[in-house]
Amino acid sequence: MIKSLSISAVALALFGFNNAAHAEVTDMDMPSIYTGIGYGQYSFEFEDSENDTDFDDDSQMLKGYVGAQFNKYVSVELAYQNFDEVSDIDSYAEVDGVSLAARLAAPLTENFSIYAKGGWLEWDAEVTQDIPAIGSVSVDQDGGDVFYGAGIEYAFTQNVQMRLEYERYKLEDDIDPDMDVASVSVQYMF
């Protein structure tokens, strides 16, 4: 008897948790604030035909973001991205940036949605080149450029979501560097 009551209690608890975990997160009547943190890999490459230089390397990145979701389709995000150093024989580059983006989502189920995003990235870069006769020469550069991306989002609960995301940054500079970023993020909806 006690064993069957324990099994019944566990089943009810799991059923209650399962319903809470699958609460409809796409029925939003009012704006919500969310925050998240992500980790990813990025590829940084450029080709400078004027100086006969190619650069191609991969590294890691971290990002933190805060956003406002107005309904189940539209949100706005402010993010900070920290791109680790990339290097190629005698050149090194490190980029950090702050971005503002609009995100358009398409809910596929109660817990699963796809989205596209686009916005503006303000970036700072430190580029260092080792020159044999002189030594290291560093140059600080900054700028602002558009970026775009797409991703999928899964809601574990009404408050906790996970994202898989791809973003493309095409920095407008003399060498036109491209940055492709694949990341995974966990976010909390308030």
PDB file of C-alpha atoms in Angstrom:
ATOM      1  CA  MET A   1       0.000   0.000   0.000  1.00  0.00           C
ATOM      2  CA  ILE A   2       2.753   2.454   0.947  1.00  0.00           C
ATOM      3  CA  LYS A   3       4.655   1.487  -2.191  1.00  0.00           C
ATOM      4  CA  SER A   4       1.638   2.200  -4.428  1.00  0.00           C
ATOM      5  CA  LEU A   5       1.006   5.521  -2.622  1.00  0.00           C
ATOM      6  CA  SER A   6       4.663   6.490  -3.156  1.00  0.00           C
ATOM      7  CA  ILE A   7       4.463   5.612  -6.844  1.00  0.00           C
ATOM      8  CA  SER A   8       1.218   7.602  -7.130  1.00  0.00           C
ATOM      9  CA  ALA A   9       2.792  10.607  -5.382  1.00  0.00           C
ATOM     10  CA  VAL A  10       5.832  10.485  -7.663  1.00  0.00           C
ATOM     11  CA  ALA A  11       3.593  10.183 -10.727  1.00  0.00           C
ATOM     12  CA  LEU A  12       1.483  13.176  -9.631  1.00  0.00           C
ATOM     13  CA  ALA A  13       4.595  15.233  -8.891  1.00  0.00           C
ATOM     14  CA  LEU A  14       6.070  14.390 -12.292  1.00  0.00           C
ATOM     15  CA  PHE A  15       2.769  15.156 -14.006  1.00  0.00           C
ATOM     16  CA  GLY A  16       2.598  18.523 -12.239  1.00  0.00           C
ATOM     17  CA  PHE A  17       6.212  19.348 -13.120  1.00  0.00           C
ATOM     18  CA  ASN A  18       5.650  18.224 -16.698  1.00  0.00           C
ATOM     19  CA  ASN A  19       2.652  20.527 -17.052  1.00  0.00           C
ATOM     20  CA  ALA A  20       4.606  23.407 -15.516  1.00  0.00           C
ATOM     21  CA  ALA A  21       7.540  22.742 -17.833  1.00  0.00           C
ATOM     22  CA  HIS A  22       5.246  22.717 -20.855  1.00  0.00           C
ATOM     23  CA  ALA A  23       3.325  25.831 -19.893  1.00  0.00           C
ATOM     24  CA  GLU A  24       2.446  27.814 -22.952  1.00  0.00           C
ATOM     25  CA  VAL A  25       5.230  30.345 -23.252  1.00  0.00           C
ATOM     26  CA  THR A  26       3.954  31.840 -26.501  1.00  0.00           C
ATOM     27  CA  ASP A  27       0.796  33.333 -24.922  1.00  0.00           C
ATOM     28  CA  MET A  28       2.187  36.647 -23.796  1.00  0.00           C
ATOM     29  CA  ASP A  29      -0.242  39.475 -23.158  1.00  0.00           C
ATOM     30  CA  MET A  30       2.295  41.993 -21.915  1.00  0.00           C
ATOM     31  CA  PRO A  31       5.958  42.846 -22.527  1.00  0.00           C
ATOM     32  CA  SER A  32       8.604  40.850 -20.670  1.00  0.00           C
ATOM     33  CA  ILE A  33      12.247  41.471 -19.863  1.00  0.00           C
ATOM     34  CA  TYR A  34      14.833  38.723 -20.307  1.00  0.00           C
ATOM     35  CA  THR A  35      18.566  38.291 -19.848  1.00  0.00           C
ATOM     36  CA  GLY A  36      20.980  35.654 -21.047  1.00  0.00           C
ATOM     37  CA  ILE A  37      24.549  34.504 -21.359  1.00  0.00           C
ATOM     38  CA  GLY A  38      26.107  32.600 -24.224  1.00  0.00           C
ATOM     39  CA  TYR A  39      29.236  30.817 -25.369  1.00  0.00           C
ATOM     40  CA  GLY A  40      30.281  30.240 -28.933  1.00  0.00           C
ATOM     41  CA  GLN A  41      32.911  29.720 -31.569  1.00  0.00           C
ATOM     42  CA  TYR A  42      33.692  32.236 -34.252  1.00  0.00           C
ATOM     43  CA  SER A  43      35.674  32.404 -37.447  1.00  0.00           C
ATOM     44  CA  PHE A  44      37.556  35.613 -38.283  1.00  0.00           C
ATOM     45  CA  GLU A  45      38.889  36.022 -41.795  1.00  0.00           C
ATOM     46  CA  PHE A  46      39.920  38.679 -44.249  1.00  0.00           C
ATOM     47  CA  GLU A  47      41.926  39.066 -47.394  1.00  0.00           C
ATOM     48  CA  ASP A  48      44.038  42.177 -47.954  1.00  0.00           C
ATOM     49  CA  SER A  49      45.002  42.011 -51.623  1.00  0.00           C
ATOM     50  CA  GLU A  50      46.784  45.364 -51.432  1.00  0.00           C
ATOM     51  CA  ASN A  51      49.309  44.018 -48.913  1.00  0.00           C
ATOM     52  CA  ASP A  52      49.056  40.393 -50.090  1.00  0.00           C
ATOM     53  CA  THR A  53      47.832  39.223 -46.671  1.00  0.00           C
ATOM     54  CA  ASP A  54      45.330  36.511 -45.760  1.00  0.00           C
ATOM     55  CA  PHE A  55      44.053  35.933 -42.240  1.00  0.00           C
ATOM     56  CA  ASP A  56      41.872  33.028 -41.131  1.00  0.00           C
ATOM     57  CA  ASP A  57      41.482  31.695 -37.599  1.00  0.00           C
ATOM     58  CA  ASP A  58      38.818  30.402 -35.207  1.00  0.00           C
ATOM     59  CA  SER A  59      38.409  31.195 -31.534  1.00  0.00           C
ATOM     60  CA  GLN A  60      35.887  31.387 -28.700  1.00  0.00           C
ATOM     61  CA  MET A  61      33.506  34.138 -27.684  1.00  0.00           C
ATOM     62  CA  LEU A  62      31.300  35.037 -24.741  1.00  0.00           C
ATOM     63  CA  LYS A  63      28.246  37.235 -24.770  1.00  0.00           C
ATOM     64  CA  GLY A  64      25.746  38.626 -22.358  1.00  0.00           C
ATOM     65  CA  TYR A  65      22.469  40.220 -23.341  1.00  0.00           C
ATOM     66  CA  VAL A  66      19.301  41.791 -22.050  1.00  0.00           C
ATOM     67  CA  GLY A  67      16.113  42.145 -24.036  1.00  0.00           C
ATOM     68  CA  ALA A  68      12.519  43.268 -24.064  1.00  0.00           C
ATOM     69  CA  GLN A  69       9.947  40.936 -25.631  1.00  0.00           C
ATOM     70  CA  PHE A  70       6.838  42.885 -26.648  1.00  0.00           C
ATOM     71  CA  ASN A  71       4.784  39.890 -27.798  1.00  0.00           C
ATOM     72  CA  LYS A  72       5.475  36.349 -29.007  1.00  0.00           C
ATOM     73  CA  TYR A  73       6.864  37.692 -32.307  1.00  0.00           C
ATOM     74  CA  VAL A  74       8.915  40.848 -31.633  1.00  0.00           C
ATOM     75  CA  SER A  75      11.734  41.650 -29.225  1.00  0.00           C
ATOM     76  CA  VAL A  76      14.705  44.003 -28.961  1.00  0.00           C
ATOM     77  CA  GLU A  77      18.118  43.020 -27.526  1.00  0.00           C
ATOM     78  CA  LEU A  78      21.168  44.841 -26.238  1.00  0.00           C
ATOM     79  CA  ALA A  79      24.270  42.614 -26.081  1.00  0.00           C
ATOM     80  CA  TYR A  80      27.972  42.693 -25.235  1.00  0.00           C
ATOM     81  CA  GLN A  81      30.249  40.341 -27.177  1.00  0.00           C
ATOM     82  CA  ASN A  82      33.812  39.481 -26.152  1.00  0.00           C
ATOM     83  CA  PHE A  83      35.683  37.736 -28.957  1.00  0.00           C
ATOM     84  CA  ASP A  84      38.890  35.983 -27.852  1.00  0.00           C
ATOM     85  CA  GLU A  85      42.144  36.638 -29.664  1.00  0.00           C
ATOM     86  CA  VAL A  86      42.683  35.145 -33.095  1.00  0.00           C
ATOM     87  CA  SER A  87      46.127  34.805 -34.654  1.00  0.00           C
ATOM     88  CA  ASP A  88      47.719  33.894 -37.947  1.00  0.00           C
ATOM     89  CA  ILE A  89      51.524  33.421 -38.037  1.00  0.00           C
ATOM     90  CA  ASP A  90      52.602  37.012 -37.262  1.00  0.00           C
ATOM     91  CA  SER A  91      49.248  38.812 -36.853  1.00  0.00           C
ATOM     92  CA  TYR A  92      46.885  38.942 -33.871  1.00  0.00           C
ATOM     93  CA  ALA A  93      43.431  40.478 -33.487  1.00  0.00           C
ATOM     94  CA  GLU A  94      41.011  40.852 -30.604  1.00  0.00           C
ATOM     95  CA  VAL A  95      37.517  42.318 -31.003  1.00  0.00           C
ATOM     96  CA  ASP A  96      34.871  43.406 -28.492  1.00  0.00           C
ATOM     97  CA  GLY A  97      31.502  44.885 -29.319  1.00  0.00           C
ATOM     98  CA  VAL A  98      28.128  46.126 -28.158  1.00  0.00           C
ATOM     99  CA  SER A  99      25.101  45.459 -30.333  1.00  0.00           C
ATOM    100  CA  LEU A 100      21.457  46.443 -30.558  1.00  0.00           C
ATOM    101  CA  ALA A 101      19.180  44.124 -32.531  1.00  0.00           C
ATOM    102  CA  ALA A 102      15.556  43.492 -33.399  1.00  0.00           C
ATOM    103  CA  ARG A 103      14.431  39.864 -33.235  1.00  0.00           C
ATOM    104  CA  LEU A 104      11.446  38.425 -35.118  1.00  0.00           C
ATOM    105  CA  ALA A 105      10.254  35.019 -33.912  1.00  0.00           C
ATOM    106  CA  ALA A 106       7.938  32.415 -35.403  1.00  0.00           C
ATOM    107  CA  PRO A 107       6.572  30.034 -32.726  1.00  0.00           C
ATOM    108  CA  LEU A 108       6.278  26.492 -34.112  1.00  0.00           C
ATOM    109  CA  THR A 109       4.931  24.859 -30.946  1.00  0.00           C
ATOM    110  CA  GLU A 110       4.263  25.965 -27.397  1.00  0.00           C
ATOM    111  CA  ASN A 111       7.930  25.538 -26.483  1.00  0.00           C
ATOM    112  CA  PHE A 112       9.839  25.756 -29.747  1.00  0.00           C
ATOM    113  CA  SER A 113      10.385  28.722 -32.077  1.00  0.00           C
ATOM    114  CA  ILE A 114      12.694  29.898 -34.820  1.00  0.00           C
ATOM    115  CA  TYR A 115      13.807  33.492 -35.217  1.00  0.00           C
ATOM    116  CA  ALA A 116      15.747  35.946 -37.335  1.00  0.00           C
ATOM    117  CA  LYS A 117      17.558  38.968 -36.015  1.00  0.00           C
ATOM    118  CA  GLY A 118      19.389  41.965 -37.347  1.00  0.00           C
ATOM    119  CA  GLY A 119      20.943  45.062 -35.907  1.00  0.00           C
ATOM    120  CA  TRP A 120      23.956  47.260 -35.386  1.00  0.00           C
ATOM    121  CA  LEU A 121      27.322  46.348 -33.811  1.00  0.00           C
ATOM    122  CA  GLU A 122      29.703  48.972 -32.406  1.00  0.00           C
ATOM    123  CA  TRP A 123      33.122  47.280 -32.232  1.00  0.00           C
ATOM    124  CA  ASP A 124      36.657  47.941 -31.017  1.00  0.00           C
ATOM    125  CA  ALA A 125      39.595  45.914 -32.285  1.00  0.00           C
ATOM    126  CA  GLU A 126      43.248  45.700 -31.416  1.00  0.00           C
ATOM    127  CA  VAL A 127      45.338  44.374 -34.271  1.00  0.00           C
ATOM    128  CA  THR A 128      49.003  43.497 -33.673  1.00  0.00           C
ATOM    129  CA  GLN A 129      51.541  42.522 -36.293  1.00  0.00           C
ATOM    130  CA  ASP A 130      55.044  41.179 -35.612  1.00  0.00           C
ATOM    131  CA  ILE A 131      57.518  42.765 -38.010  1.00  0.00           C
ATOM    132  CA  PRO A 132      60.963  41.064 -37.915  1.00  0.00           C
ATOM    133  CA  ALA A 133      63.123  44.194 -38.173  1.00  0.00           C
ATOM    134  CA  ILE A 134      60.940  46.432 -35.984  1.00  0.00           C
ATOM    135  CA  GLY A 135      59.076  44.231 -33.484  1.00  0.00           C
ATOM    136  CA  SER A 136      55.371  44.330 -32.662  1.00  0.00           C
ATOM    137  CA  VAL A 137      53.167  47.075 -34.024  1.00  0.00           C
ATOM    138  CA  SER A 138      49.653  47.482 -32.583  1.00  0.00           C
ATOM    139  CA  VAL A 139      46.798  49.446 -34.053  1.00  0.00           C
ATOM    140  CA  ASP A 140      43.458  50.162 -32.398  1.00  0.00           C
ATOM    141  CA  GLN A 141      40.477  50.314 -34.711  1.00  0.00           C
ATOM    142  CA  ASP A 142      36.784  50.829 -34.123  1.00  0.00           C
ATOM    143  CA  GLY A 143      33.634  51.100 -36.133  1.00  0.00           C
ATOM    144  CA  GLY A 144      30.001  50.259 -36.433  1.00  0.00           C
ATOM    145  CA  ASP A 145      28.335  47.842 -38.826  1.00  0.00           C
ATOM    146  CA  VAL A 146      25.132  45.927 -39.429  1.00  0.00           C
ATOM    147  CA  PHE A 147      24.849  42.233 -38.633  1.00  0.00           C
ATOM    148  CA  TYR A 148      22.234  39.536 -39.033  1.00  0.00           C
ATOM    149  CA  GLY A 149      21.520  36.100 -37.673  1.00  0.00           C
ATOM    150  CA  ALA A 150      19.045  33.290 -37.156  1.00  0.00           C
ATOM    151  CA  GLY A 151      18.397  30.727 -34.486  1.00  0.00           C
ATOM    152  CA  ILE A 152      16.161  28.284 -32.705  1.00  0.00           C
ATOM    153  CA  GLU A 153      14.849  28.654 -29.171  1.00  0.00           C
ATOM    154  CA  TYR A 154      13.478  26.011 -26.829  1.00  0.00           C
ATOM    155  CA  ALA A 155      11.583  26.887 -23.628  1.00  0.00           C
ATOM    156  CA  PHE A 156      12.180  24.446 -20.777  1.00  0.00           C
ATOM    157  CA  THR A 157       9.784  26.414 -18.585  1.00  0.00           C
ATOM    158  CA  GLN A 158       7.972  29.709 -18.897  1.00  0.00           C
ATOM    159  CA  ASN A 159      11.074  31.431 -17.503  1.00  0.00           C
ATOM    160  CA  VAL A 160      14.056  29.388 -18.772  1.00  0.00           C
ATOM    161  CA  GLN A 161      14.943  29.081 -22.453  1.00  0.00           C
ATOM    162  CA  MET A 162      17.902  27.851 -24.480  1.00  0.00           C
ATOM    163  CA  ARG A 163      19.066  29.170 -27.863  1.00  0.00           C
ATOM    164  CA  LEU A 164      21.210  27.869 -30.694  1.00  0.00           C
ATOM    165  CA  GLU A 165      22.198  30.796 -32.866  1.00  0.00           C
ATOM    166  CA  TYR A 166      24.218  31.795 -35.934  1.00  0.00           C
ATOM    167  CA  GLU A 167      25.292  35.398 -36.522  1.00  0.00           C
ATOM    168  CA  ARG A 168      27.224  37.049 -39.370  1.00  0.00           C
ATOM    169  CA  TYR A 169      29.231  40.224 -38.863  1.00  0.00           C
ATOM    170  CA  LYS A 170      30.716  41.887 -41.931  1.00  0.00           C
ATOM    171  CA  LEU A 171      32.893  44.641 -40.541  1.00  0.00           C
ATOM    172  CA  GLU A 172      33.401  47.520 -42.946  1.00  0.00           C
ATOM    173  CA  ASP A 173      37.094  48.297 -42.830  1.00  0.00           C
ATOM    174  CA  ASP A 174      39.924  48.569 -45.339  1.00  0.00           C
ATOM    175  CA  ILE A 175      40.313  44.771 -45.217  1.00  0.00           C
ATOM    176  CA  ASP A 176      36.578  43.889 -44.905  1.00  0.00           C
ATOM    177  CA  PRO A 177      36.893  41.213 -42.201  1.00  0.00           C
ATOM    178  CA  ASP A 178      34.090  38.651 -41.851  1.00  0.00           C
ATOM    179  CA  MET A 179      33.094  37.074 -38.551  1.00  0.00           C
ATOM    180  CA  ASP A 180      30.806  34.027 -38.414  1.00  0.00           C
ATOM    181  CA  VAL A 181      29.588  33.087 -34.940  1.00  0.00           C
ATOM    182  CA  ALA A 182      27.804  29.902 -33.762  1.00  0.00           C
ATOM    183  CA  SER A 183      26.686  30.035 -30.135  1.00  0.00           C
ATOM    184  CA  VAL A 184      24.524  28.444 -27.477  1.00  0.00           C
ATOM    185  CA  SER A 185      22.831  30.602 -24.837  1.00  0.00           C
ATOM    186  CA  VAL A 186      20.698  30.168 -21.742  1.00  0.00           C
ATOM    187  CA  GLN A 187      18.261  32.931 -20.896  1.00  0.00           C
ATOM    188  CA  TYR A 188      15.876  33.800 -18.118  1.00  0.00           C
ATOM    189  CA  MET A 189      12.526  35.548 -18.749  1.00  0.00           C
ATOM    190  CA  PHE A 190      11.327  37.763 -15.864  1.00  0.00           C
TER     191      PHE A 190
END
